[in-house]
PDB file of C-alpha atoms in Angstrom:
ATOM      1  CA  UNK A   1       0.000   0.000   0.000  1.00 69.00           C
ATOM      2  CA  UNK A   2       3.054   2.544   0.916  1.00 72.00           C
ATOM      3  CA  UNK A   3       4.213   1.588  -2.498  1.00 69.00           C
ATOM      4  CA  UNK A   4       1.367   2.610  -4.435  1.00 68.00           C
ATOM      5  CA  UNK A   5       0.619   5.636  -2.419  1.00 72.00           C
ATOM      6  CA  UNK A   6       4.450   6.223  -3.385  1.00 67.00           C
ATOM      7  CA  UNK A   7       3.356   5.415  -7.172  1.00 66.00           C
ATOM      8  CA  UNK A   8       5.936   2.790  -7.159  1.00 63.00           C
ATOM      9  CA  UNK A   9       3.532  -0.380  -7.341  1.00 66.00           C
ATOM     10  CA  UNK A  10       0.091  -0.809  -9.152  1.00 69.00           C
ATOM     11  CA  UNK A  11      -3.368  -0.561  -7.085  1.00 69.00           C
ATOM     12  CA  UNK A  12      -3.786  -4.522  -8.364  1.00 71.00           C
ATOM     13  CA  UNK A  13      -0.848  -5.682  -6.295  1.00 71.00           C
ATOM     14  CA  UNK A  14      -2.828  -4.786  -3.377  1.00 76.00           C
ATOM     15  CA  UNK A  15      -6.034  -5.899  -4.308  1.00 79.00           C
ATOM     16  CA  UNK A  16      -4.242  -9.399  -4.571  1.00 77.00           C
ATOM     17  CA  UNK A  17      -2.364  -9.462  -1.997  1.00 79.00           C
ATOM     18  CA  UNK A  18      -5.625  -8.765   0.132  1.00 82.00           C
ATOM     19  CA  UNK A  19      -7.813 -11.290  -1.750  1.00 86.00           C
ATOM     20  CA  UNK A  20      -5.304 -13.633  -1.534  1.00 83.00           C
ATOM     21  CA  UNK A  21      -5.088 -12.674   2.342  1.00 87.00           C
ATOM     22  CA  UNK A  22      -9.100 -13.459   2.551  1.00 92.00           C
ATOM     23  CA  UNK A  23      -8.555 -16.393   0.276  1.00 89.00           C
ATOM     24  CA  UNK A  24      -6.338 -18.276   3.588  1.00 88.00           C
ATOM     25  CA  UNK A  25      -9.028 -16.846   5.985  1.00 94.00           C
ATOM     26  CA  UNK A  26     -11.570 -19.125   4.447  1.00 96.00           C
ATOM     27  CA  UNK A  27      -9.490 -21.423   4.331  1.00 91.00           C
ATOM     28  CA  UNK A  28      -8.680 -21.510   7.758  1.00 92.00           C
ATOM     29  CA  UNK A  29     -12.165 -20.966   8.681  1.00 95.00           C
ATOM     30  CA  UNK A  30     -13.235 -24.043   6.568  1.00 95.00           C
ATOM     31  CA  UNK A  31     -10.286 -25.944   8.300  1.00 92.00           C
ATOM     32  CA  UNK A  32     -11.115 -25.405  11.588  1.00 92.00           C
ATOM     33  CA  UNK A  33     -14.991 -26.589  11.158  1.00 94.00           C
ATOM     34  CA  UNK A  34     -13.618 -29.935   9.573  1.00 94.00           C
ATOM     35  CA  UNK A  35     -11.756 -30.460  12.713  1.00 92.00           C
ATOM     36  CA  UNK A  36     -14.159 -29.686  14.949  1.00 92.00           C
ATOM     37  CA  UNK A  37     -16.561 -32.432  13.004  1.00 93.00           C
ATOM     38  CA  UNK A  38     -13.995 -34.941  13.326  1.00 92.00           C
ATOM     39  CA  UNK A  39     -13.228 -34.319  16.434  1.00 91.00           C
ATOM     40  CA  UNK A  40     -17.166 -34.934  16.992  1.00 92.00           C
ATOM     41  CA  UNK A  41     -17.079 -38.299  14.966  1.00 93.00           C
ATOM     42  CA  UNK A  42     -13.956 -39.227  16.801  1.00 89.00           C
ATOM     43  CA  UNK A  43     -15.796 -39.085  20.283  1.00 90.00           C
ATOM     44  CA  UNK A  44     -18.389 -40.904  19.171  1.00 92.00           C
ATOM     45  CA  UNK A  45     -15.770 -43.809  17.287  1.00 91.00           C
ATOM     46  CA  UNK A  46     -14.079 -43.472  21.047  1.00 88.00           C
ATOM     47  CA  UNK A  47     -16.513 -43.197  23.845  1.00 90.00           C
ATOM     48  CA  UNK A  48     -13.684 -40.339  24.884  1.00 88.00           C
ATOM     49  CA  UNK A  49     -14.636 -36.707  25.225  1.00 87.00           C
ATOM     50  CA  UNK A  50     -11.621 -34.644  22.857  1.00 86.00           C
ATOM     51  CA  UNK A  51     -10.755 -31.346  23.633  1.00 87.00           C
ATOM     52  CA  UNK A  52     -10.989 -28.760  20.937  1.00 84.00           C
ATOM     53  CA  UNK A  53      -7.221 -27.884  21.519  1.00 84.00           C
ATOM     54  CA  UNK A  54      -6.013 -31.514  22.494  1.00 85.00           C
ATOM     55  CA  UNK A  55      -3.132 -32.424  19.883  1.00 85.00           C
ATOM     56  CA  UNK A  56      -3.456 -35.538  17.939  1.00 85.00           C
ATOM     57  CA  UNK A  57      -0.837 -38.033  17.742  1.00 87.00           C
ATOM     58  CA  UNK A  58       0.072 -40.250  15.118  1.00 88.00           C
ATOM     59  CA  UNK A  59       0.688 -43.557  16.209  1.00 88.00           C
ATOM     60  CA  UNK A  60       4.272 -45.400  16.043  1.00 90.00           C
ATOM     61  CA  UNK A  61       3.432 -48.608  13.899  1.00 90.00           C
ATOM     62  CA  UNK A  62       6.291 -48.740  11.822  1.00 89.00           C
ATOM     63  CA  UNK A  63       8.177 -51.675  13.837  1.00 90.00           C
ATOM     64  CA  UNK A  64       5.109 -53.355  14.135  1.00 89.00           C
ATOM     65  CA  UNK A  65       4.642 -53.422  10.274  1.00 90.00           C
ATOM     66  CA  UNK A  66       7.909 -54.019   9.970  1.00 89.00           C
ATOM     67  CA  UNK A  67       7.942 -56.870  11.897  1.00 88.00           C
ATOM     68  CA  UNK A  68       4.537 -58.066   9.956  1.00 87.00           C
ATOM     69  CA  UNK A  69       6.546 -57.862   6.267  1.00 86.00           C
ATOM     70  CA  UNK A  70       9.581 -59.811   8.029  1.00 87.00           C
ATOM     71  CA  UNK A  71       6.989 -62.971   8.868  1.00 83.00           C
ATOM     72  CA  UNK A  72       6.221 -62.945   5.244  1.00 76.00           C
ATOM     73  CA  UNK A  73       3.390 -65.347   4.581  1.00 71.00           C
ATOM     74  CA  UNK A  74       3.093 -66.757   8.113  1.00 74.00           C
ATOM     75  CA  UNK A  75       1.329 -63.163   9.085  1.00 73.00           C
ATOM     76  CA  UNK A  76      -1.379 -63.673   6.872  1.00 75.00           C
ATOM     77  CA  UNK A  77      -2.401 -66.843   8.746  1.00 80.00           C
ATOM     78  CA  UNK A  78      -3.668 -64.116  11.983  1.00 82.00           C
ATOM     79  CA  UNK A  79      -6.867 -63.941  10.277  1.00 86.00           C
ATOM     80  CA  UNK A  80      -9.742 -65.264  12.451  1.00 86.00           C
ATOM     81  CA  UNK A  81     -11.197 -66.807   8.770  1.00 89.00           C
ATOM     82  CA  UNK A  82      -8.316 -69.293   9.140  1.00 88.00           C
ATOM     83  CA  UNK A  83      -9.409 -70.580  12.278  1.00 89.00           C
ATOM     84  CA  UNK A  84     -13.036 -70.718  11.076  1.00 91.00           C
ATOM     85  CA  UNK A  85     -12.053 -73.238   8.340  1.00 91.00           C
ATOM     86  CA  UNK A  86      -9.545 -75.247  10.358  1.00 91.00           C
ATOM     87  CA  UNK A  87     -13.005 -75.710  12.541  1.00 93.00           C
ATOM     88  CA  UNK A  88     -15.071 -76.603   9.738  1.00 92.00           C
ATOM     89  CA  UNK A  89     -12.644 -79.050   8.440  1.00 90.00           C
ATOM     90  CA  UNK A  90     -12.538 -80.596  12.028  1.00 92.00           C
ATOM     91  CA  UNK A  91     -16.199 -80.792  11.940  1.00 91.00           C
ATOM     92  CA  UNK A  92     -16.881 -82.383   8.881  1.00 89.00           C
ATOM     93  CA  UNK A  93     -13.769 -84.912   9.503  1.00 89.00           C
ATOM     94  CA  UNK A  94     -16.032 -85.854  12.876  1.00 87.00           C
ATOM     95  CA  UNK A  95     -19.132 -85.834  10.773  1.00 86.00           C
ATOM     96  CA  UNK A  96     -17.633 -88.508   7.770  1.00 83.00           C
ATOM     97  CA  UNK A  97     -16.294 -90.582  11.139  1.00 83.00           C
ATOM     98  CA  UNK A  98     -19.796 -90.750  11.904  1.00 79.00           C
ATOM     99  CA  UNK A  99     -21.175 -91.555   8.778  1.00 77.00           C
ATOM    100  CA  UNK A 100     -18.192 -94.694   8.264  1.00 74.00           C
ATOM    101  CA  UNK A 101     -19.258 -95.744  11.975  1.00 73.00           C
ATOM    102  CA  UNK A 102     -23.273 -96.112  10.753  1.00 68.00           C
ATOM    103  CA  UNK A 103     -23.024 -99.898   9.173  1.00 69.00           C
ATOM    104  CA  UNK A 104     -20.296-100.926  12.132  1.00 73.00           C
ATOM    105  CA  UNK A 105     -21.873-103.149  14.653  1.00 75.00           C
ATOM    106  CA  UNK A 106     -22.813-101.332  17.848  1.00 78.00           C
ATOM    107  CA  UNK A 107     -22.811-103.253  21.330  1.00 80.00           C
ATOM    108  CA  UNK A 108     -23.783-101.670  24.297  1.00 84.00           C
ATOM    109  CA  UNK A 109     -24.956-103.223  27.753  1.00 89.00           C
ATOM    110  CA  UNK A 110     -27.995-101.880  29.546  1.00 84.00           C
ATOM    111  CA  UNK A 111     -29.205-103.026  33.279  1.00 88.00           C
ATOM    112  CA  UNK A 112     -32.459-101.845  34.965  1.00 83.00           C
ATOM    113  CA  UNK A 113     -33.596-102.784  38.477  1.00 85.00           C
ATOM    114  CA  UNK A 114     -37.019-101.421  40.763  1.00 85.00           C
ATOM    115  CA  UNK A 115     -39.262-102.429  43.191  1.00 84.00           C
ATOM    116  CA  UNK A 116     -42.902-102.628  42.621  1.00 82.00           C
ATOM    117  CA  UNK A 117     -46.150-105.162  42.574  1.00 78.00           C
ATOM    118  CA  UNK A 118     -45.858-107.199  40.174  1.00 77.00           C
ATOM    119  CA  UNK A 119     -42.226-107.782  39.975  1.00 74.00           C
ATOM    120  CA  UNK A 120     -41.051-109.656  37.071  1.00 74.00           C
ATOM    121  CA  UNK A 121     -43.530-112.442  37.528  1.00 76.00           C
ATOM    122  CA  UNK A 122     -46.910-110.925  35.858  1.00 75.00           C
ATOM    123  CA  UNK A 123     -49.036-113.589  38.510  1.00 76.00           C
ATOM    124  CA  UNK A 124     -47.622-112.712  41.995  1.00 77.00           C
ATOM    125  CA  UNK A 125     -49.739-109.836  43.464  1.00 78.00           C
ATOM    126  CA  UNK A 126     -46.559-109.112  46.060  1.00 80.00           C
ATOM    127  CA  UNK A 127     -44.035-106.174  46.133  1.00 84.00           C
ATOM    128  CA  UNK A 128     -40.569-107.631  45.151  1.00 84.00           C
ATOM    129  CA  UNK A 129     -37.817-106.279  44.267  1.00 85.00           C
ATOM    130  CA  UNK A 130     -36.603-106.941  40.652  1.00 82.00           C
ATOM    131  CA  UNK A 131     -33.482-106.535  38.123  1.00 83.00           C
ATOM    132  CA  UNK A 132     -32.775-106.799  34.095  1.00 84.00           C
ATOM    133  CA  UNK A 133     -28.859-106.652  32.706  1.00 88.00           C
ATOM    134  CA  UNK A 134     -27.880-107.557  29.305  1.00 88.00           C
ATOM    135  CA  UNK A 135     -26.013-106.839  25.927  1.00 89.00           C
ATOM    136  CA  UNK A 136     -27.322-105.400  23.204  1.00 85.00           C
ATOM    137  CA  UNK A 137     -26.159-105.597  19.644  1.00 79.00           C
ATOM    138  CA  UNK A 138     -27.559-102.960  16.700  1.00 76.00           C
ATOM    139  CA  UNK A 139     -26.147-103.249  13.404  1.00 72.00           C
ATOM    140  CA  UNK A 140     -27.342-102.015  10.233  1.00 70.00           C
ATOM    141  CA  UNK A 141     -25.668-103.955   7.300  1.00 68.00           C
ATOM    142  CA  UNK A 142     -27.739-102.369   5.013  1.00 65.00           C
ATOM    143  CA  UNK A 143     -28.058 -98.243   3.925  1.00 63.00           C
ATOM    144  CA  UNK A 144     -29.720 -98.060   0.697  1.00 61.00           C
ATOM    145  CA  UNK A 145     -27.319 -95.777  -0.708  1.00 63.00           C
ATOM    146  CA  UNK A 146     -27.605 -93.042   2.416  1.00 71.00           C
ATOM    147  CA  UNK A 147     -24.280 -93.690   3.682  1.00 71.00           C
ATOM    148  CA  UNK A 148     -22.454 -93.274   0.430  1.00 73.00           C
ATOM    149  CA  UNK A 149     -24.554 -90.224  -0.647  1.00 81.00           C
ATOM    150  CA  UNK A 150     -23.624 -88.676   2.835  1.00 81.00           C
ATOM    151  CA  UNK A 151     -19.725 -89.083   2.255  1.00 81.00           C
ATOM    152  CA  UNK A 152     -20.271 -87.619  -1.190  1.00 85.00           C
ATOM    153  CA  UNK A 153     -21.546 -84.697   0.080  1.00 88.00           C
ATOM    154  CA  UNK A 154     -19.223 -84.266   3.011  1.00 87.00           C
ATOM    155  CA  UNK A 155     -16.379 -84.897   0.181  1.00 89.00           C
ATOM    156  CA  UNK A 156     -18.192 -82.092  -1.698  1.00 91.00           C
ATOM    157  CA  UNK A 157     -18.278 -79.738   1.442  1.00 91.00           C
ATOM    158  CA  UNK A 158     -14.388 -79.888   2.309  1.00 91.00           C
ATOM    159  CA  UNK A 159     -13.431 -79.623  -0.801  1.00 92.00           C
ATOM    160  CA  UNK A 160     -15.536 -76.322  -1.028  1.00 93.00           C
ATOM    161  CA  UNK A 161     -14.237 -75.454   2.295  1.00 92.00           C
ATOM    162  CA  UNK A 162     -10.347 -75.677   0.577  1.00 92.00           C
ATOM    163  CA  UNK A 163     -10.968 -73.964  -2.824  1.00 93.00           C
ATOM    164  CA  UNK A 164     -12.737 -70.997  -0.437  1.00 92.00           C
ATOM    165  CA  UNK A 165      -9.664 -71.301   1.867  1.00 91.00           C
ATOM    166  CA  UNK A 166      -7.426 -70.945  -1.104  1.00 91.00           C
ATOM    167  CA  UNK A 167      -9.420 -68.049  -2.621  1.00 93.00           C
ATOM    168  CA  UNK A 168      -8.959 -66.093   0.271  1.00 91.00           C
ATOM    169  CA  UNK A 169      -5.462 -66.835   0.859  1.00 88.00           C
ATOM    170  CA  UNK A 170      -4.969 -65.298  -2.754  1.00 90.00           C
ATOM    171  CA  UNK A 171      -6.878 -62.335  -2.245  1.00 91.00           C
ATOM    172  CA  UNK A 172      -5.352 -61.395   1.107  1.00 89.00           C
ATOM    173  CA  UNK A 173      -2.191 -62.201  -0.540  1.00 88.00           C
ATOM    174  CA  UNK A 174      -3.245 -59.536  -3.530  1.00 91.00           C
ATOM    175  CA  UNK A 175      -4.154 -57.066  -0.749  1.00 91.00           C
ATOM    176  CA  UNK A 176      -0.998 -57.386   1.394  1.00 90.00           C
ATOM    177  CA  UNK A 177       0.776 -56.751  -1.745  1.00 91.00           C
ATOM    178  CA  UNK A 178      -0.734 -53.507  -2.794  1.00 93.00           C
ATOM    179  CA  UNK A 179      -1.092 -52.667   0.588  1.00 93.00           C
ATOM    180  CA  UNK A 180       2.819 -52.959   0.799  1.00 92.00           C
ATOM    181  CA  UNK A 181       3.416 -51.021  -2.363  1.00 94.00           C
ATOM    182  CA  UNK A 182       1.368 -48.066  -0.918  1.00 94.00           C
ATOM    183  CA  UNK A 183       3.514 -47.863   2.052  1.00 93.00           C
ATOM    184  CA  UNK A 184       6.799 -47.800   0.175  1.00 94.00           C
ATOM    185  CA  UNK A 185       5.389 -45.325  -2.002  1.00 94.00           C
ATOM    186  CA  UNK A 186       4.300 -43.214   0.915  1.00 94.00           C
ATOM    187  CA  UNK A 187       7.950 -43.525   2.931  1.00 93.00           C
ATOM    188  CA  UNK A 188       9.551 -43.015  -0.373  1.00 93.00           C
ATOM    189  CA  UNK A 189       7.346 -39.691  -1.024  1.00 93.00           C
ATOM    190  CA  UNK A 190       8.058 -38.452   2.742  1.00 92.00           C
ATOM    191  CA  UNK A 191      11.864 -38.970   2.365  1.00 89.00           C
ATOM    192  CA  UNK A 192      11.828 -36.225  -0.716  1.00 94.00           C
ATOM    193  CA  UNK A 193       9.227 -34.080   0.966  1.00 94.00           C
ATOM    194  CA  UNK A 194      11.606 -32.656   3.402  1.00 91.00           C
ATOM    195  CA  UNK A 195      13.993 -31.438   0.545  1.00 93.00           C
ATOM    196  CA  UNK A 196      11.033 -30.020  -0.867  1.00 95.00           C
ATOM    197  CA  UNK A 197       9.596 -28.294   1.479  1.00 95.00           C
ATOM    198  CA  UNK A 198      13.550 -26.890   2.416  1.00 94.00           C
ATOM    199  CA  UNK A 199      13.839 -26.061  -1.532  1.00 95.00           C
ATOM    200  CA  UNK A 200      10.652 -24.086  -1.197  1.00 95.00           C
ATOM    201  CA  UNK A 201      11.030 -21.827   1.732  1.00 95.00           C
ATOM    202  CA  UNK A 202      14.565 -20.692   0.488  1.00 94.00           C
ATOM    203  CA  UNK A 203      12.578 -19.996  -2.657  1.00 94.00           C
ATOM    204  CA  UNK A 204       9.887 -18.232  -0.473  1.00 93.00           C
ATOM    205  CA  UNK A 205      12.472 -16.380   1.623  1.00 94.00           C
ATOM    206  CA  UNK A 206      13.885 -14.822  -1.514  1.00 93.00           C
ATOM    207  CA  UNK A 207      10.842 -14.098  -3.065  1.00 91.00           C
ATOM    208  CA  UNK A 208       9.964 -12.275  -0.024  1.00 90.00           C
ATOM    209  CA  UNK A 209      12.675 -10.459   0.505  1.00 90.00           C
ATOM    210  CA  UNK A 210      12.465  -9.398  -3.541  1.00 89.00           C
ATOM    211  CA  UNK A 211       9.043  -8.153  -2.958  1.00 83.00           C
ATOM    212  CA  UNK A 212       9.690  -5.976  -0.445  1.00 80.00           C
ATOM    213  CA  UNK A 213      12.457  -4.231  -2.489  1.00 80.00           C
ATOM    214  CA  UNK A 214       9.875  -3.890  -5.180  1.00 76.00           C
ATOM    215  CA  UNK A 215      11.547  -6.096  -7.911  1.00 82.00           C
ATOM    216  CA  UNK A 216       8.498  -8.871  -7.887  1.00 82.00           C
ATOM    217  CA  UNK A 217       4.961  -8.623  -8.307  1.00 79.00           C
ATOM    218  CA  UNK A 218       2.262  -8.916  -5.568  1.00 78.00           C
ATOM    219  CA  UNK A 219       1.376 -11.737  -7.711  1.00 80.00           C
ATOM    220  CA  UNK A 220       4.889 -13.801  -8.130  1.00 86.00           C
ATOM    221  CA  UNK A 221       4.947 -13.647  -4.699  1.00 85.00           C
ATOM    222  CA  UNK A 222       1.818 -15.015  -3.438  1.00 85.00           C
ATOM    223  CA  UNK A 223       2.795 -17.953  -6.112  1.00 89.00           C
ATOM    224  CA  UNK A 224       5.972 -18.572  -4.147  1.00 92.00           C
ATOM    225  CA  UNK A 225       4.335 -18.608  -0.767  1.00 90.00           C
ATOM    226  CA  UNK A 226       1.385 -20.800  -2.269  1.00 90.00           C
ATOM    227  CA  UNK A 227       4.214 -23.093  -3.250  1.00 93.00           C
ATOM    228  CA  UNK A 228       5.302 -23.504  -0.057  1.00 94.00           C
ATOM    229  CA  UNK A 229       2.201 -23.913   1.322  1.00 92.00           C
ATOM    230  CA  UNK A 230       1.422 -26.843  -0.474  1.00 93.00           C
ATOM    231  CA  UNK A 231       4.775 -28.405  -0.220  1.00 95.00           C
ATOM    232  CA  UNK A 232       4.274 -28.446   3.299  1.00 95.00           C
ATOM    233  CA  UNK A 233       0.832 -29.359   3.390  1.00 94.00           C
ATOM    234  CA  UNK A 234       1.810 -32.266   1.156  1.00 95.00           C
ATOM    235  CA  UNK A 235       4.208 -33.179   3.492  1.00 95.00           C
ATOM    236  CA  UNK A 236       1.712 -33.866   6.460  1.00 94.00           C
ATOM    237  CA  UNK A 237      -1.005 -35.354   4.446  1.00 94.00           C
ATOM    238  CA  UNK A 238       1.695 -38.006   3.166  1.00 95.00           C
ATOM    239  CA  UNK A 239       2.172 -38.434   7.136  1.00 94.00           C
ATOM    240  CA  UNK A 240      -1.349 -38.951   8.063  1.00 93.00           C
ATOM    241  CA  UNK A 241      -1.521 -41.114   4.784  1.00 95.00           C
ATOM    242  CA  UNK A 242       1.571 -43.325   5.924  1.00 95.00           C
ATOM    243  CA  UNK A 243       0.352 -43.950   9.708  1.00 94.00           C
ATOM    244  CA  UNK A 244      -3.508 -45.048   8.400  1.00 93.00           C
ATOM    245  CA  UNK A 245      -1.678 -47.447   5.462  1.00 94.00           C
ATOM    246  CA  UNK A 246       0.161 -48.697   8.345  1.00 93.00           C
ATOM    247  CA  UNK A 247      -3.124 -49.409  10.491  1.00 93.00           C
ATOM    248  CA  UNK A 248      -4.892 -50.568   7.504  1.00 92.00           C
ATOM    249  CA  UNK A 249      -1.674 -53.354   6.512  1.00 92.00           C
ATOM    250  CA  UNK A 250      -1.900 -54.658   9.942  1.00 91.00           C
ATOM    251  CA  UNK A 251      -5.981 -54.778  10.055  1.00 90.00           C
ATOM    252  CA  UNK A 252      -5.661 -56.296   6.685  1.00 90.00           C
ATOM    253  CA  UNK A 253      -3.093 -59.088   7.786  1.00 88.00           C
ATOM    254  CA  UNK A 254      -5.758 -59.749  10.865  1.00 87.00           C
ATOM    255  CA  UNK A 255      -3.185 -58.026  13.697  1.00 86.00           C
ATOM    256  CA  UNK A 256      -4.189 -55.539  16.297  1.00 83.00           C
ATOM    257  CA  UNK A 257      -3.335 -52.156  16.181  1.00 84.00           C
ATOM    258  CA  UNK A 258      -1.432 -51.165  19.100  1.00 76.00           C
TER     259      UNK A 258
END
């Protein structure tokens, strides 16, 4: 503004610099509503009552994923659907056991004993005491067909049971393997955002220092600071981005989250 009073800058360079001004008080504005809603959505995920000016941390999971991509492919075996078909195969090898044991003979002894009137003998009008023991024998020699249908279909059954087991396997596999793709990308990307960000505010700090002798528009240097703004915002998105890939490769490979 002293500059244009001074006739040495155009009336423009202030109106930009002043919309562009505005522009970053929206965008603050807009930035601290977002928070505030997931703040509120975090409370509610949390049972926990957050603070408006309580400081989030991101959470250290990088030796734990490490540690995850070191076990290879005996992490992938943490997923609860592994023990649900290690318990269906143990059923249905109980339930063809059965089925085998239905035409084996079956001998079992039974004994009953009471006290009433009549007894055993039907004629005597008398309380006695009485008693039965024995052995008996049940066999069935003869199916019809049901037993062999019956180990067709529990044949039919574990085989379905492997081919979904293997399915899955595959596509957790698939998963893991973008997963872990996205996470080198992201620590790759983070290692060069520093240097970027540095490369910018040198660029910034010149460009500011240039506009205030005059020898830059109001324009070039909003452009520089922009830069620098989105280096650095670029730089913590790619941190938020890293920590929930993290907690999304260890969900995915069935582990808890510390």
């Amino acid at each position: 503004s002293s500059r244009v009073q001074a006739g040495a800058a155009l009336p423009g360079d202030t109106s930009a610099s002043m919309a562009e001004l505005l522009r970053r008080r929206q965008d603050r504005a807009q930035l601290e509503a977002s928070r505030a809603a997931a703040l509120a959505v975090l409370a509610d995920l949390s049972g926990y009552t957050v603070p408006a000016g309580a400081a989030l941390a991101l959470p250290e999971l990088g030796a734990d994923v490490a540690r995850a991509r070191a076990a290879g492919a005996d992490a992938l075996r943490a997923r609860p659907e592994y023990a649900q078909y290690s318990a269906s195969r143990a059923l249905l090898a109980r339930q063809e056991t059965a089925v085998a044991s239905a035409t084996r003979p079956r001998v079992s002894a039974f004994a009953h004993a009471g006290y009433g009137r009549p007894g055993l003998n039907m004629l005597d009008d008398r309380f006695e005491w009485y008693w039965l023991a024995g052995i008996q024998v049940q066999w069935a020699p003869f199916t019809w067909g049901s037993n062999g249908r019956d180990r067709q279909a529990l044949e039919i059954q574990q085989r379905l049971v492997s081919t979904e087991e293997s399915a899955f396997r595959a596509a957790i596999g698939r998963s893991a393997t973008r997963a872990a793709a996205q996470l080198d990308f992201l620590q790759h990307a983070l290692a060069s955002d520093s240097d970027i960000v540095s490369l910018r505010e040198e660029s910034a700090h010149e460009a500011r220092l240039r506009f205030g002798e005059g020898v830059i528009t109001a324009a070039d240097y909003v452009d520089r600071e922009t830069d620098l703004l989105n280096a650095r915002l670029s730089r913590a998105t790619h941190r938020v981005q890293l920590a929930q890939a993290r907690a999304n490769y260890l969900t995915l490979l069935g582990l808890e989250v510390p």
